[in-house]
Amino acid sequence: MKLHTKEITIQTKNKFQIIDITAQIQSFISKNKIQKGIATIFTNHTTSAIIINENEPRLLQDIENNLEEIFPENKKYLHNIHDNNASSHLKSILMSPSQTIPIINNELNLGTWQRVMFVELDGPRQRAVNLSLIGE
Ligand code: ZN
């Protein structure tokens, strides 16, 4: 089986931002004509995450609000002596830097409401997301 890899660059605009990257992943699968296999999506950063969830604006606001409630930015953290972003690191540990999704019939095998989304927790920044496809 072949391995196909690609790096997606994402320029975020806000401190907190959720960006739907499902279409970019799907187009890479289509381009490589993979009928069945596995896609992994990995972010190379310690203040970001990859989630699979519903892309509904009020839900995305709920995610932001609740992460902020758990790890408020204005709290005292030891790490803030370095670069003042401890709250962003801590929020990221509640999620994951990667997701694995089956590919069936040349498509990501997502549920009706599932989308793959990049979560920016310390923007604005330029971010890299690695796609790896294994399959045929
Ligand atoms: Zn830091």
PDB file of C-alpha atoms and ligand atoms in Angstrom:
ATOM      1  CA  MET A   1       0.000   0.000   0.000  1.00  0.00           C
ATOM      2  CA  LYS A   2       1.125   3.494  -0.776  1.00  0.00           C
ATOM      3  CA  LEU A   3       1.484   6.383   1.625  1.00  0.00           C
ATOM      4  CA  HIS A   4       0.409   9.807   0.354  1.00  0.00           C
ATOM      5  CA  THR A   5       1.325  12.842   2.430  1.00  0.00           C
ATOM      6  CA  LYS A   6       0.521  16.506   2.191  1.00  0.00           C
ATOM      7  CA  GLU A   7       0.970  19.546   4.400  1.00  0.00           C
ATOM      8  CA  ILE A   8      -1.896  22.037   4.569  1.00  0.00           C
ATOM      9  CA  THR A   9      -1.041  25.582   5.618  1.00  0.00           C
ATOM     10  CA  ILE A  10      -3.656  27.462   7.615  1.00  0.00           C
ATOM     11  CA  GLN A  11      -3.422  31.170   8.408  1.00  0.00           C
ATOM     12  CA  THR A  12      -5.610  31.827  11.437  1.00  0.00           C
ATOM     13  CA  LYS A  13      -7.070  35.262  12.141  1.00  0.00           C
ATOM     14  CA  ASN A  14      -8.161  35.123  15.789  1.00  0.00           C
ATOM     15  CA  LYS A  15      -6.891  33.979  19.176  1.00  0.00           C
ATOM     16  CA  PHE A  16      -9.540  31.235  19.130  1.00  0.00           C
ATOM     17  CA  GLN A  17     -10.822  29.906  15.834  1.00  0.00           C
ATOM     18  CA  ILE A  18     -12.294  26.683  14.502  1.00  0.00           C
ATOM     19  CA  ILE A  19     -11.683  25.990  10.805  1.00  0.00           C
ATOM     20  CA  ASP A  20     -13.438  23.230   8.853  1.00  0.00           C
ATOM     21  CA  ILE A  21     -10.804  21.348   6.794  1.00  0.00           C
ATOM     22  CA  THR A  22     -13.002  18.429   5.656  1.00  0.00           C
ATOM     23  CA  ALA A  23     -13.143  19.584   2.003  1.00  0.00           C
ATOM     24  CA  GLN A  24      -9.335  19.870   1.752  1.00  0.00           C
ATOM     25  CA  ILE A  25      -8.894  16.341   3.119  1.00  0.00           C
ATOM     26  CA  GLN A  26     -11.580  14.948   0.814  1.00  0.00           C
ATOM     27  CA  SER A  27     -10.030  16.589  -2.254  1.00  0.00           C
ATOM     28  CA  PHE A  28      -6.628  15.035  -1.428  1.00  0.00           C
ATOM     29  CA  ILE A  29      -8.329  11.602  -1.190  1.00  0.00           C
ATOM     30  CA  SER A  30     -10.128  12.151  -4.514  1.00  0.00           C
ATOM     31  CA  LYS A  31      -6.951  13.378  -6.226  1.00  0.00           C
ATOM     32  CA  ASN A  32      -5.068  10.233  -5.177  1.00  0.00           C
ATOM     33  CA  LYS A  33      -8.012   7.984  -6.139  1.00  0.00           C
ATOM     34  CA  ILE A  34      -7.939   6.044  -2.871  1.00  0.00           C
ATOM     35  CA  GLN A  35     -10.909   3.667  -2.740  1.00  0.00           C
ATOM     36  CA  LYS A  36     -10.269   2.218   0.698  1.00  0.00           C
ATOM     37  CA  GLY A  37      -7.796   3.037   3.400  1.00  0.00           C
ATOM     38  CA  ILE A  38      -7.112   5.289   6.353  1.00  0.00           C
ATOM     39  CA  ALA A  39      -6.617   9.037   6.651  1.00  0.00           C
ATOM     40  CA  THR A  40      -4.740  10.578   9.536  1.00  0.00           C
ATOM     41  CA  ILE A  41      -4.804  14.306  10.185  1.00  0.00           C
ATOM     42  CA  PHE A  42      -2.116  15.687  12.483  1.00  0.00           C
ATOM     43  CA  THR A  43      -1.345  19.187  13.733  1.00  0.00           C
ATOM     44  CA  ASN A  44       2.296  19.974  14.583  1.00  0.00           C
ATOM     45  CA  HIS A  45       1.587  22.495  17.303  1.00  0.00           C
ATOM     46  CA  THR A  46       1.148  22.468  21.085  1.00  0.00           C
ATOM     47  CA  THR A  47      -1.589  25.103  21.141  1.00  0.00           C
ATOM     48  CA  SER A  48      -3.964  23.655  18.555  1.00  0.00           C
ATOM     49  CA  ALA A  49      -6.035  20.510  18.024  1.00  0.00           C
ATOM     50  CA  ILE A  50      -7.935  18.487  15.442  1.00  0.00           C
ATOM     51  CA  ILE A  51     -11.525  17.644  16.346  1.00  0.00           C
ATOM     52  CA  ILE A  52     -14.356  15.775  14.660  1.00  0.00           C
ATOM     53  CA  ASN A  53     -17.699  17.337  15.472  1.00  0.00           C
ATOM     54  CA  GLU A  54     -20.670  19.244  14.127  1.00  0.00           C
ATOM     55  CA  ASN A  55     -19.856  22.532  12.386  1.00  0.00           C
ATOM     56  CA  GLU A  56     -22.712  24.515  13.902  1.00  0.00           C
ATOM     57  CA  PRO A  57     -21.907  28.130  14.870  1.00  0.00           C
ATOM     58  CA  ARG A  58     -23.581  28.068  18.298  1.00  0.00           C
ATOM     59  CA  LEU A  59     -21.881  24.782  19.147  1.00  0.00           C
ATOM     60  CA  LEU A  60     -18.511  26.241  18.133  1.00  0.00           C
ATOM     61  CA  GLN A  61     -19.201  29.185  20.453  1.00  0.00           C
ATOM     62  CA  ASP A  62     -20.128  26.718  23.241  1.00  0.00           C
ATOM     63  CA  ILE A  63     -16.806  24.927  22.712  1.00  0.00           C
ATOM     64  CA  GLU A  64     -14.917  28.217  23.036  1.00  0.00           C
ATOM     65  CA  ASN A  65     -16.891  29.337  26.097  1.00  0.00           C
ATOM     66  CA  ASN A  66     -16.513  26.049  27.937  1.00  0.00           C
ATOM     67  CA  LEU A  67     -12.801  25.696  27.235  1.00  0.00           C
ATOM     68  CA  GLU A  68     -12.376  29.235  28.583  1.00  0.00           C
ATOM     69  CA  GLU A  69     -14.371  28.311  31.689  1.00  0.00           C
ATOM     70  CA  ILE A  70     -12.115  25.314  32.378  1.00  0.00           C
ATOM     71  CA  PHE A  71      -8.803  27.094  31.682  1.00  0.00           C
ATOM     72  CA  PRO A  72      -9.429  30.864  31.853  1.00  0.00           C
ATOM     73  CA  GLU A  73      -6.817  33.043  30.166  1.00  0.00           C
ATOM     74  CA  ASN A  74      -6.577  35.478  33.069  1.00  0.00           C
ATOM     75  CA  LYS A  75      -5.654  32.852  35.681  1.00  0.00           C
ATOM     76  CA  LYS A  76      -2.089  32.591  37.051  1.00  0.00           C
ATOM     77  CA  TYR A  77      -0.089  29.795  35.387  1.00  0.00           C
ATOM     78  CA  LEU A  78       3.599  28.866  35.834  1.00  0.00           C
ATOM     79  CA  HIS A  79       4.207  28.591  32.070  1.00  0.00           C
ATOM     80  CA  ASN A  80       3.118  32.204  31.472  1.00  0.00           C
ATOM     81  CA  ILE A  81       6.595  33.382  32.454  1.00  0.00           C
ATOM     82  CA  HIS A  82       7.754  31.979  29.053  1.00  0.00           C
ATOM     83  CA  ASP A  83       5.238  33.123  26.457  1.00  0.00           C
ATOM     84  CA  ASN A  84       1.999  33.904  28.272  1.00  0.00           C
ATOM     85  CA  ASN A  85      -0.040  31.148  26.638  1.00  0.00           C
ATOM     86  CA  ALA A  86      -0.457  28.450  29.323  1.00  0.00           C
ATOM     87  CA  SER A  87      -4.233  28.579  28.967  1.00  0.00           C
ATOM     88  CA  SER A  88      -3.874  27.718  25.234  1.00  0.00           C
ATOM     89  CA  HIS A  89      -1.613  24.710  25.972  1.00  0.00           C
ATOM     90  CA  LEU A  90      -3.978  23.467  28.690  1.00  0.00           C
ATOM     91  CA  LYS A  91      -7.048  23.756  26.455  1.00  0.00           C
ATOM     92  CA  SER A  92      -5.239  21.695  23.802  1.00  0.00           C
ATOM     93  CA  ILE A  93      -4.695  18.747  26.167  1.00  0.00           C
ATOM     94  CA  LEU A  94      -8.470  18.293  26.426  1.00  0.00           C
ATOM     95  CA  MET A  95      -8.543  17.518  22.711  1.00  0.00           C
ATOM     96  CA  SER A  96      -6.115  15.685  20.422  1.00  0.00           C
ATOM     97  CA  PRO A  97      -3.420  16.710  17.913  1.00  0.00           C
ATOM     98  CA  SER A  98      -4.632  14.020  15.504  1.00  0.00           C
ATOM     99  CA  GLN A  99      -7.607  12.069  14.185  1.00  0.00           C
ATOM    100  CA  THR A 100      -7.850   8.837  12.187  1.00  0.00           C
ATOM    101  CA  ILE A 101     -10.723   8.291   9.757  1.00  0.00           C
ATOM    102  CA  PRO A 102     -11.548   5.324   7.487  1.00  0.00           C
ATOM    103  CA  ILE A 103     -11.739   5.920   3.736  1.00  0.00           C
ATOM    104  CA  ILE A 104     -14.476   3.921   2.013  1.00  0.00           C
ATOM    105  CA  ASN A 105     -15.471   4.276  -1.665  1.00  0.00           C
ATOM    106  CA  ASN A 106     -13.067   7.193  -2.177  1.00  0.00           C
ATOM    107  CA  GLU A 107     -14.678   9.175   0.669  1.00  0.00           C
ATOM    108  CA  LEU A 108     -13.984   9.989   4.275  1.00  0.00           C
ATOM    109  CA  ASN A 109     -16.349   7.713   6.178  1.00  0.00           C
ATOM    110  CA  LEU A 110     -17.834  10.465   8.362  1.00  0.00           C
ATOM    111  CA  GLY A 111     -21.278  10.475   9.946  1.00  0.00           C
ATOM    112  CA  THR A 112     -23.942  12.862   8.642  1.00  0.00           C
ATOM    113  CA  TRP A 113     -23.013  15.692  11.030  1.00  0.00           C
ATOM    114  CA  GLN A 114     -19.327  14.970  11.434  1.00  0.00           C
ATOM    115  CA  ARG A 115     -16.780  17.431  10.095  1.00  0.00           C
ATOM    116  CA  VAL A 116     -13.017  17.544  10.599  1.00  0.00           C
ATOM    117  CA  MET A 117     -11.961  20.842  12.125  1.00  0.00           C
ATOM    118  CA  PHE A 118      -8.692  22.541  13.074  1.00  0.00           C
ATOM    119  CA  VAL A 119      -8.865  24.334  16.432  1.00  0.00           C
ATOM    120  CA  GLU A 120      -6.660  27.402  16.875  1.00  0.00           C
ATOM    121  CA  LEU A 121      -6.060  28.160  20.563  1.00  0.00           C
ATOM    122  CA  ASP A 122      -3.291  30.788  20.364  1.00  0.00           C
ATOM    123  CA  GLY A 123      -3.702  32.693  17.127  1.00  0.00           C
ATOM    124  CA  PRO A 124      -3.360  34.465  14.915  1.00  0.00           C
ATOM    125  CA  ARG A 125      -0.586  32.268  13.526  1.00  0.00           C
ATOM    126  CA  GLN A 126       0.429  30.322  10.461  1.00  0.00           C
ATOM    127  CA  ARG A 127      -0.227  26.654  11.132  1.00  0.00           C
ATOM    128  CA  ALA A 128       0.659  23.363   9.461  1.00  0.00           C
ATOM    129  CA  VAL A 129      -1.584  20.305   9.341  1.00  0.00           C
ATOM    130  CA  ASN A 130      -0.226  17.025   7.979  1.00  0.00           C
ATOM    131  CA  LEU A 131      -2.426  14.670   6.011  1.00  0.00           C
ATOM    132  CA  SER A 132      -1.333  11.050   5.596  1.00  0.00           C
ATOM    133  CA  LEU A 133      -3.341   8.633   3.502  1.00  0.00           C
ATOM    134  CA  ILE A 134      -2.682   4.902   3.475  1.00  0.00           C
ATOM    135  CA  GLY A 135      -4.681   2.856   1.018  1.00  0.00           C
ATOM    136  CA  GLU A 136      -5.303   1.861  -2.569  1.00  0.00           C
TER     137      GLU A 136
HETATM  138 ZN    ZN B   1       3.848  28.284  25.517  1.00  0.00          ZN
END
